[in-house]
Short mmCIF file of N, CA and C in Angstrom, two decimals:
data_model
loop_
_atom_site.label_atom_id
_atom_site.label_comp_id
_atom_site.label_asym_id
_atom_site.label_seq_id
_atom_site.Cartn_x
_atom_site.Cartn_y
_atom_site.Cartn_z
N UNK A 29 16.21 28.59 2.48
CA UNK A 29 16.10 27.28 3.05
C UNK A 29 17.44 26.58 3.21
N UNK A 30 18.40 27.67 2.50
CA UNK A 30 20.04 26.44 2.54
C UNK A 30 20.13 25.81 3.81
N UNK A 31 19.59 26.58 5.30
CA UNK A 31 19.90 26.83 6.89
C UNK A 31 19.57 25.09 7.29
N UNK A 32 18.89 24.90 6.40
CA UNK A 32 18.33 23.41 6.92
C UNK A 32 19.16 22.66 6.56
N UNK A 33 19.60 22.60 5.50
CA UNK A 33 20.63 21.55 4.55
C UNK A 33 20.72 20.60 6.15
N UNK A 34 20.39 19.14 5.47
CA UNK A 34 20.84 17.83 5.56
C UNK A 34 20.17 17.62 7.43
N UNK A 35 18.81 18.80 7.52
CA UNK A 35 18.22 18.38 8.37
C UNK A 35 17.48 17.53 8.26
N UNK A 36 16.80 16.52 9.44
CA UNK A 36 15.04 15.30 9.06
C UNK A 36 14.27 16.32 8.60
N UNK A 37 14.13 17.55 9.11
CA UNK A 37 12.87 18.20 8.55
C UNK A 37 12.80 18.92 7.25
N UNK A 38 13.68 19.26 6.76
CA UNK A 38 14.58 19.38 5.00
C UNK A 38 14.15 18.01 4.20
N UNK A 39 14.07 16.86 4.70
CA UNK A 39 14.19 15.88 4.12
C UNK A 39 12.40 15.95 3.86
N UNK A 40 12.08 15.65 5.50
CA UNK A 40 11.00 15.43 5.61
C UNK A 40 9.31 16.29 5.19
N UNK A 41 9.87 17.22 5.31
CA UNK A 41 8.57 18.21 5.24
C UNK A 41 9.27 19.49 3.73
N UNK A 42 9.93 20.08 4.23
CA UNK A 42 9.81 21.17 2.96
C UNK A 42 10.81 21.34 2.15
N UNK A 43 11.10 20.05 1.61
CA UNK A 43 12.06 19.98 0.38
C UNK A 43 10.85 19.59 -0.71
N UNK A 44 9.48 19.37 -0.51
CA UNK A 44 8.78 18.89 -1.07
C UNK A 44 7.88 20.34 -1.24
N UNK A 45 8.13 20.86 -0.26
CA UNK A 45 6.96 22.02 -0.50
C UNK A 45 7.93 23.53 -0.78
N UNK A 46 9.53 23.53 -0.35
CA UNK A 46 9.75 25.41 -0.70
C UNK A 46 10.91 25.18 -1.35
N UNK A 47 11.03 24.20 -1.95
CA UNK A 47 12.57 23.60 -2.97
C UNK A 47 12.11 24.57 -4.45
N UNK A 48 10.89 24.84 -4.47
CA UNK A 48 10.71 25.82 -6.13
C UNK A 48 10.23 26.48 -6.06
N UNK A 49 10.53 27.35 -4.10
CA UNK A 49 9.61 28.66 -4.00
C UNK A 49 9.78 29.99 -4.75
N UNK A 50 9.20 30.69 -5.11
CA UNK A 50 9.48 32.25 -5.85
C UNK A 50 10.48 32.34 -5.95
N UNK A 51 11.72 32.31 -4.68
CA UNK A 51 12.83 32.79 -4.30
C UNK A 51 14.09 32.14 -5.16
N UNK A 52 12.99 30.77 -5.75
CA UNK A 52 14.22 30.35 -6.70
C UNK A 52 13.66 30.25 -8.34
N UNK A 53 12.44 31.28 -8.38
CA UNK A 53 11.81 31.92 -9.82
C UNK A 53 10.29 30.85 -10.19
N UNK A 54 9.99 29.65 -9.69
CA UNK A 54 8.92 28.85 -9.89
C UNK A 54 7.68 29.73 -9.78
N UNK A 55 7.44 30.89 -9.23
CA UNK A 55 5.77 31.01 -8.52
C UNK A 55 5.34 30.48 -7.65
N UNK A 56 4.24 29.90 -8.17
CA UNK A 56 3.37 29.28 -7.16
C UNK A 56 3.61 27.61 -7.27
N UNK A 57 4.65 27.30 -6.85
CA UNK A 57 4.92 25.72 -6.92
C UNK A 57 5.06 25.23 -5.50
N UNK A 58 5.23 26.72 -4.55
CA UNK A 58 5.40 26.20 -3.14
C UNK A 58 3.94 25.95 -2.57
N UNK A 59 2.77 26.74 -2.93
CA UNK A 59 1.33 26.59 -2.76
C UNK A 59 1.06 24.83 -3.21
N UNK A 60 1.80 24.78 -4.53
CA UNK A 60 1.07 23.17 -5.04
C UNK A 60 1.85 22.11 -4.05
N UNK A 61 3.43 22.66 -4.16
CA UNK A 61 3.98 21.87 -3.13
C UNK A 61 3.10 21.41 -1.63
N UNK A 62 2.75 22.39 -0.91
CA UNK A 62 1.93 22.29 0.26
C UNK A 62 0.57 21.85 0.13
N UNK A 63 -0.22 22.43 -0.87
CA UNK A 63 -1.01 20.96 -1.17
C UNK A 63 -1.04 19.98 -1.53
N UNK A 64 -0.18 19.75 -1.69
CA UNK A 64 0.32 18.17 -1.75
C UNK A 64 0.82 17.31 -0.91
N UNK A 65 1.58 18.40 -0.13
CA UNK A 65 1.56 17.70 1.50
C UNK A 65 0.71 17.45 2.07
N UNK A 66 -0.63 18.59 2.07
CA UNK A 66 -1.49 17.97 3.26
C UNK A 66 -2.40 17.15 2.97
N UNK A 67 -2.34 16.99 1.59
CA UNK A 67 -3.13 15.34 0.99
C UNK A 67 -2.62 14.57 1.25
N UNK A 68 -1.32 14.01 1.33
CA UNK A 68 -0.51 13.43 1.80
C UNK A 68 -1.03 12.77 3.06
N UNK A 69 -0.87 13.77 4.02
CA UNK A 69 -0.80 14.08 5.13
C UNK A 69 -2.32 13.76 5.67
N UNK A 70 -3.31 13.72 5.25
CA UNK A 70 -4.68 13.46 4.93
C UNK A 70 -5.02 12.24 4.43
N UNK A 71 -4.29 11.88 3.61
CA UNK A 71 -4.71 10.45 3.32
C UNK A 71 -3.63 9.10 3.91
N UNK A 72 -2.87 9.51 4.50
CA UNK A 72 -1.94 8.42 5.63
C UNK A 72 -2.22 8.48 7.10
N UNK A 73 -2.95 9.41 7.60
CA UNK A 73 -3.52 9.46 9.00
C UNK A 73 -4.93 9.17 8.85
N UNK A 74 -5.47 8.44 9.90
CA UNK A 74 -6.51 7.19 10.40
C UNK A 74 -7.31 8.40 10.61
N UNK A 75 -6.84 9.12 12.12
CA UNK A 75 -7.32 10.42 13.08
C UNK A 75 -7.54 11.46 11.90
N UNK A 76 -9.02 12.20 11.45
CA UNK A 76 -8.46 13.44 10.37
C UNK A 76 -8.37 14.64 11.46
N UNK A 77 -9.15 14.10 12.50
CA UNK A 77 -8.53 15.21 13.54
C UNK A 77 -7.27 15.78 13.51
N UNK A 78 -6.72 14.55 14.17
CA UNK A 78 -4.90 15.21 14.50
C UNK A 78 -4.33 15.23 13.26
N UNK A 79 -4.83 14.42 11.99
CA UNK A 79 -4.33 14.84 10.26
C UNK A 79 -4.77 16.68 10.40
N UNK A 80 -5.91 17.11 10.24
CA UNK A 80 -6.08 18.62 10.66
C UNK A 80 -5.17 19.44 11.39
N UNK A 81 -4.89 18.98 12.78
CA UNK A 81 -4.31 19.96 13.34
C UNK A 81 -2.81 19.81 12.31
N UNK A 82 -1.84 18.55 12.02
CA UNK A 82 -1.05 18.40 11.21
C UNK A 82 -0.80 19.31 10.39
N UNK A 83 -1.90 19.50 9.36
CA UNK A 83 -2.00 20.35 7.80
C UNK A 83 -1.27 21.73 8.81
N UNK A 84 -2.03 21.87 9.88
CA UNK A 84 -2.22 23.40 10.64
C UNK A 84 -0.29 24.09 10.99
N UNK A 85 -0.06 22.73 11.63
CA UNK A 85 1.69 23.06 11.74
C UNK A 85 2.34 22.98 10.36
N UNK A 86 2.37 22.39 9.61
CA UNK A 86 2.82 22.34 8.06
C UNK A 86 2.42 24.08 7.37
N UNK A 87 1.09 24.58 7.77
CA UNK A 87 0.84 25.73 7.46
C UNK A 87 2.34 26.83 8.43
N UNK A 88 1.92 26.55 9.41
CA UNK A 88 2.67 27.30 10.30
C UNK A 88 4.53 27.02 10.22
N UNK A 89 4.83 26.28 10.10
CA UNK A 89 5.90 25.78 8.89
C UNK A 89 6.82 26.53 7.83
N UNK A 90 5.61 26.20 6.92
CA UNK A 90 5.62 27.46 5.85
C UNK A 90 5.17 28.86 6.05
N UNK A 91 4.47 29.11 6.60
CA UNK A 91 4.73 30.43 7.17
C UNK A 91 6.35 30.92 7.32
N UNK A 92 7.00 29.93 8.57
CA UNK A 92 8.20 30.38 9.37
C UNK A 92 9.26 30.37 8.33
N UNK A 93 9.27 29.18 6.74
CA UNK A 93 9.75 29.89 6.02
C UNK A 93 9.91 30.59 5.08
N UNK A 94 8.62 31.25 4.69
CA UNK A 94 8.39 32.31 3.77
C UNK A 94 8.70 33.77 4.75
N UNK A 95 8.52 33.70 6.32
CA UNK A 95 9.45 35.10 6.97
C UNK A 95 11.11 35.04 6.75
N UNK A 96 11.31 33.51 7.37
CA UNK A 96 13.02 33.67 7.36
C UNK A 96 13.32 34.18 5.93
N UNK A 97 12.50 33.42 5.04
CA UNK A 97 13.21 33.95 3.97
C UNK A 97 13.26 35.41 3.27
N UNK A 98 12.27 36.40 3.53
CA UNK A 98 11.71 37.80 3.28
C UNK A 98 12.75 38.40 4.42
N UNK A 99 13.08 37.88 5.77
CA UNK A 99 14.27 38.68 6.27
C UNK A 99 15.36 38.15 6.07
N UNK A 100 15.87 37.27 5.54
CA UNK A 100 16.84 36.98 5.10
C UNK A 100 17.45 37.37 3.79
N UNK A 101 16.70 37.67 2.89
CA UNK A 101 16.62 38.38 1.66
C UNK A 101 16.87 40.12 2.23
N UNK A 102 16.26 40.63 3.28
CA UNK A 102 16.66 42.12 3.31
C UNK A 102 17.99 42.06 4.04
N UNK A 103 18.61 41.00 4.90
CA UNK A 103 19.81 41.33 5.41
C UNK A 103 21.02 41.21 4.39
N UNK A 104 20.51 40.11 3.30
CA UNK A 104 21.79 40.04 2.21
C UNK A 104 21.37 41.73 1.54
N UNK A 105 20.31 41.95 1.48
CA UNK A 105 20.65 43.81 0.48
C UNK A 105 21.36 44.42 1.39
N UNK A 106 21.39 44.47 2.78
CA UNK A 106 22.32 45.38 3.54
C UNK A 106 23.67 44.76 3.75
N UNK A 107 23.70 43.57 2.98
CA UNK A 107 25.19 43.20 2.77
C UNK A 107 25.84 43.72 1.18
N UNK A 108 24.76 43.92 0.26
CA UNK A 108 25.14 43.88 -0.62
C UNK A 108 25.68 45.83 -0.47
N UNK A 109 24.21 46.66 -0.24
CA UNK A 109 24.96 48.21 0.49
C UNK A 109 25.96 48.02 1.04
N UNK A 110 26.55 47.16 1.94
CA UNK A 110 28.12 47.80 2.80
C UNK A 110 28.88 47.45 1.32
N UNK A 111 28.87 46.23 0.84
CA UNK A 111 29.72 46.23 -0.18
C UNK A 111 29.99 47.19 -1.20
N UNK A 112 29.28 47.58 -1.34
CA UNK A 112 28.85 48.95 -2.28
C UNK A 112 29.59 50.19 -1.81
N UNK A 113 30.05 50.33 -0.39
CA UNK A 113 30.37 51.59 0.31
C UNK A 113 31.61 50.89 0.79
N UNK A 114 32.63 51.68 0.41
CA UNK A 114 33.96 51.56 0.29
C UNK A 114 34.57 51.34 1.53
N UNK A 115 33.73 52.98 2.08
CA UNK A 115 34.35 53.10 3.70
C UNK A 115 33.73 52.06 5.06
N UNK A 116 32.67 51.05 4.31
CA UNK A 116 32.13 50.11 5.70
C UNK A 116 32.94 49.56 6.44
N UNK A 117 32.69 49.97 7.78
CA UNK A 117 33.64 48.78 8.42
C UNK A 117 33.93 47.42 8.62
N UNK A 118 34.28 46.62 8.71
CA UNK A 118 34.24 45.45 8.76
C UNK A 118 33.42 45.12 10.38
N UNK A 119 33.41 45.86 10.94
CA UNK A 119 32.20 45.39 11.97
C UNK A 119 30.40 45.79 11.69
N UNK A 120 30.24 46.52 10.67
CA UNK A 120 29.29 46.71 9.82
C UNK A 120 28.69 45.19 9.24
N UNK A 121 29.76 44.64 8.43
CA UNK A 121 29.84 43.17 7.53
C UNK A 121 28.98 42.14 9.15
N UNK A 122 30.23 42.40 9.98
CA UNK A 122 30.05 41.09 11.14
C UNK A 122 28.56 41.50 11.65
N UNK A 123 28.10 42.58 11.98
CA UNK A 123 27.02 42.80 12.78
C UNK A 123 25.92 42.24 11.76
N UNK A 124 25.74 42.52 10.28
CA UNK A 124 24.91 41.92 9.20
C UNK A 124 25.28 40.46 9.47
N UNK A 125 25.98 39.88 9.40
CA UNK A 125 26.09 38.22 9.34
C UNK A 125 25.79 37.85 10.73
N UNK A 126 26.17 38.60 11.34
CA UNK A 126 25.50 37.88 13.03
C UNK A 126 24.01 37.52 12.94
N UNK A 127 23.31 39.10 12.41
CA UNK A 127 21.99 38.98 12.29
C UNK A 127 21.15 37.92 11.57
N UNK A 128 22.10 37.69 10.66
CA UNK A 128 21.80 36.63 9.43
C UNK A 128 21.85 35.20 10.03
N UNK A 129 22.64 34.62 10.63
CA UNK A 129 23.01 33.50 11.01
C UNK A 129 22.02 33.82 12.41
N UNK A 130 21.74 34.63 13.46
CA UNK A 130 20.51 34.13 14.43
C UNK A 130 19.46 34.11 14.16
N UNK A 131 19.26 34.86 12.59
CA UNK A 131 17.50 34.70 12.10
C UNK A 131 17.35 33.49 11.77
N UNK A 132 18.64 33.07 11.29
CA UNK A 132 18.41 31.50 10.52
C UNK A 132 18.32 30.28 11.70
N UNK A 133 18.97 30.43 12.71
CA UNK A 133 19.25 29.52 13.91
C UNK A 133 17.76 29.64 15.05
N UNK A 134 17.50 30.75 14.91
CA UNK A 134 16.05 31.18 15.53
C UNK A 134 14.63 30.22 14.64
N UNK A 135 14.77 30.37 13.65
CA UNK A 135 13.51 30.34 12.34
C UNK A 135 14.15 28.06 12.50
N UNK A 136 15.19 27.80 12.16
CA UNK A 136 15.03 26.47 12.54
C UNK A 136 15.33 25.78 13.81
N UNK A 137 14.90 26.61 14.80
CA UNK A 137 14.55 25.68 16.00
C UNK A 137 13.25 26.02 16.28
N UNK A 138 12.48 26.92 15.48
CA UNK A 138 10.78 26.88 15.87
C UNK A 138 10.67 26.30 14.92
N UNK A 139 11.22 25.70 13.47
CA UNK A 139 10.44 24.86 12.56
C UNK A 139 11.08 23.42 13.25
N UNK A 140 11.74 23.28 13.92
CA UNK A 140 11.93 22.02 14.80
C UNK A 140 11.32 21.58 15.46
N UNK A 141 10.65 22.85 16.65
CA UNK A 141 10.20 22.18 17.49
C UNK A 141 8.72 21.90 17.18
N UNK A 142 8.05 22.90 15.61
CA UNK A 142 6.99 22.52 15.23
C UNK A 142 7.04 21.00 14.32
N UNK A 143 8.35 20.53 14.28
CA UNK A 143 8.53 19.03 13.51
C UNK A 143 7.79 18.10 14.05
N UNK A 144 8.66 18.06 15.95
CA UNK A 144 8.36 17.61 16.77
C UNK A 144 7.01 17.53 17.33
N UNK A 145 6.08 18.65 17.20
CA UNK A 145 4.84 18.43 17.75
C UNK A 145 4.39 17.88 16.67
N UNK A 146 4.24 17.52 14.93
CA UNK A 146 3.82 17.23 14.08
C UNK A 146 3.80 15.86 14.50
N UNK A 147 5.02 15.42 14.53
CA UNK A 147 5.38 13.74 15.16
C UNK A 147 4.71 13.27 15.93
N UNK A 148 4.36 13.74 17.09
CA UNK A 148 3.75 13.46 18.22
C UNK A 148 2.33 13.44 17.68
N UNK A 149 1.74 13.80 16.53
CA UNK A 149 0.29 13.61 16.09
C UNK A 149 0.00 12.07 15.56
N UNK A 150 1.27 11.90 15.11
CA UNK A 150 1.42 10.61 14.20
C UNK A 150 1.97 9.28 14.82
N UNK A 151 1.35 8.05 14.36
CA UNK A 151 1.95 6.70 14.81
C UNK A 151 3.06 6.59 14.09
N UNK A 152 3.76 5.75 14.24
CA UNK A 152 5.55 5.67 13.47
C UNK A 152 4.96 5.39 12.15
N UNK A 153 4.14 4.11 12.07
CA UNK A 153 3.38 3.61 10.76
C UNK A 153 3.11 4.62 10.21
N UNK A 154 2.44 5.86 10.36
CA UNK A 154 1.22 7.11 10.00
C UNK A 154 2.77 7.99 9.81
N UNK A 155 3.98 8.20 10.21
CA UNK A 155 4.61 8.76 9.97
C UNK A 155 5.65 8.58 9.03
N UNK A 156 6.05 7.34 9.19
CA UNK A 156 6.60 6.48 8.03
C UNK A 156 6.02 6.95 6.36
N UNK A 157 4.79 6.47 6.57
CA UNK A 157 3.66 6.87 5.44
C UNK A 157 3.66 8.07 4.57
N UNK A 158 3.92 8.79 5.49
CA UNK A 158 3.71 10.86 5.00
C UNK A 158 5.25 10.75 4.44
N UNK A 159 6.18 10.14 5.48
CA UNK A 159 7.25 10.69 4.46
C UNK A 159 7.71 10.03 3.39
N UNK A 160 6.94 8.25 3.38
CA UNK A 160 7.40 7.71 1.93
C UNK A 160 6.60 8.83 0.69
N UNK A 161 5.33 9.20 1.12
CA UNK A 161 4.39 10.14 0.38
C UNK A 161 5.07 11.10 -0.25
N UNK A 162 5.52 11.89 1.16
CA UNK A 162 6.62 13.48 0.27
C UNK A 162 8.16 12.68 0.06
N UNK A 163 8.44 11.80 -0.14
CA UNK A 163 9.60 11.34 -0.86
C UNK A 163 9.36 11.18 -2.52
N UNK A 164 7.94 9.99 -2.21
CA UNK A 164 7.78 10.10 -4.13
C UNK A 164 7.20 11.71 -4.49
N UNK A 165 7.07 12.31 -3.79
CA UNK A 165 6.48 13.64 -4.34
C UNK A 165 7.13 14.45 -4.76
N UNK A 166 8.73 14.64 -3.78
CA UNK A 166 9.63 14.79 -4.42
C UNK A 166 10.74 14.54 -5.09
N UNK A 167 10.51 13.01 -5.69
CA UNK A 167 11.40 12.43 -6.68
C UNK A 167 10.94 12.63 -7.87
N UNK A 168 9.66 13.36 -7.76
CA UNK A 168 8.85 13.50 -9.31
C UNK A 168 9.09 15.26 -9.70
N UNK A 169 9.71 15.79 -8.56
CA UNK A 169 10.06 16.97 -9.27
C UNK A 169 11.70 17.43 -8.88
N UNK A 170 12.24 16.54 -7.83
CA UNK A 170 14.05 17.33 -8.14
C UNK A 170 14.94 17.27 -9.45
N UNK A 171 15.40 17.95 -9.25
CA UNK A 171 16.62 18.32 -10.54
C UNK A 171 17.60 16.92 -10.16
N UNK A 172 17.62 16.30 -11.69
CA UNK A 172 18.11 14.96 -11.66
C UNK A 172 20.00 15.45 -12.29
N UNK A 173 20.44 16.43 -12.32
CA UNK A 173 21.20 16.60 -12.78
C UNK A 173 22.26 17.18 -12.07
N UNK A 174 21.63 17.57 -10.89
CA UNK A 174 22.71 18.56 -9.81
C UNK A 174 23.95 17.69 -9.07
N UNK A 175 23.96 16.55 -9.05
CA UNK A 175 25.34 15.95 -8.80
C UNK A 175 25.36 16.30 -7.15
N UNK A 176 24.30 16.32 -7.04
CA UNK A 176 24.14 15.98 -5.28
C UNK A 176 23.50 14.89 -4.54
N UNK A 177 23.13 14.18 -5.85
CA UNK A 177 23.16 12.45 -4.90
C UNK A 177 21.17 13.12 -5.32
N UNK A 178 20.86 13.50 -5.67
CA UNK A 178 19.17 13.88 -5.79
C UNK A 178 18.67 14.45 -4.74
N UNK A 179 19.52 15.26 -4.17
CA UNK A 179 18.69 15.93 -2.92
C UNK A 179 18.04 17.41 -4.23
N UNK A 180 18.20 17.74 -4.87
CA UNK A 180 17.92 18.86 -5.23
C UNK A 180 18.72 19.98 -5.41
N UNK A 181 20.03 20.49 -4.94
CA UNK A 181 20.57 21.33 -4.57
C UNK A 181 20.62 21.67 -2.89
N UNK A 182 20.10 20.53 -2.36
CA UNK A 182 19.68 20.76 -0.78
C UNK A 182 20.03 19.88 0.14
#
């Protein structure tokens, strides 16, 4: 998730739900995380219709980053192999980080543009709402100690 750092949608949507995913040893805190969003998300929208379809992009969301992150995790092992092998070339290294940096640039402009259709479900009021919601949601679980102003490490 670093790829997002100091995006609205980092702020807004999944610093609350994949800030203590597996990937950083929690378990299942990204599952509680996301239900907690879409209660959230459920109880600040009027419409439970378009609150529904909502939960649905938040699903789809997290989806996009539980992949980036499962391929992003196998391109650092094939960084960690060249390192390992004496004779890699250094266009070996670049072709791995190319890959790395368009999975990441790919994976947050579809969790963007799924931000954007989320928004468009919501009145400013109804949107306002969700994110004062996942703000206290996640002031009750970041690391108060990281010397990053309380973003979390993020």
């Amino acid at each position: 998730m670093r790829f997002l750092t100091g995006s609205t949608l980092t702020l807004v949507l999944l610093v609350p739900i994949g800030c203590s995913t597996p990937y950083h040893g929690h378990g299942m805190s990204m599952e509680k995380g996301l239900d907690e969003a879409k209660a959230i998300i459920a109880k600040n929208m009027k419409d439970q219709d378009k609150a529904a379809k909502a939960q649905a992009l938040l699903d789809e969301i997290v989806a996009e980053v539980k992949a980036v992150r499962e391929e992003n995790r196998k391109l650092h092992g094939r960084l960690y192999e060249l390192n390992a092998d004496y004779d890699a070339p250094p266009e070996s290294f670049t072709k791995t980080l190319d890959e790395l940096s368009n999975s990441r640039m790919r994976s947050a402009t579809k969790i963007l543009g799924l931000r954007f259709k989320m928004k468009e479900l919501m009145t400013a009021e109804e949107w306002k709402a969700v994110n004062d919601g996942l703000n206290e949601y996640r002031g009750r679980y970041q690391r108060k100690d990281a010397g990053d102003g309380g973003r979390g490490g993020y």
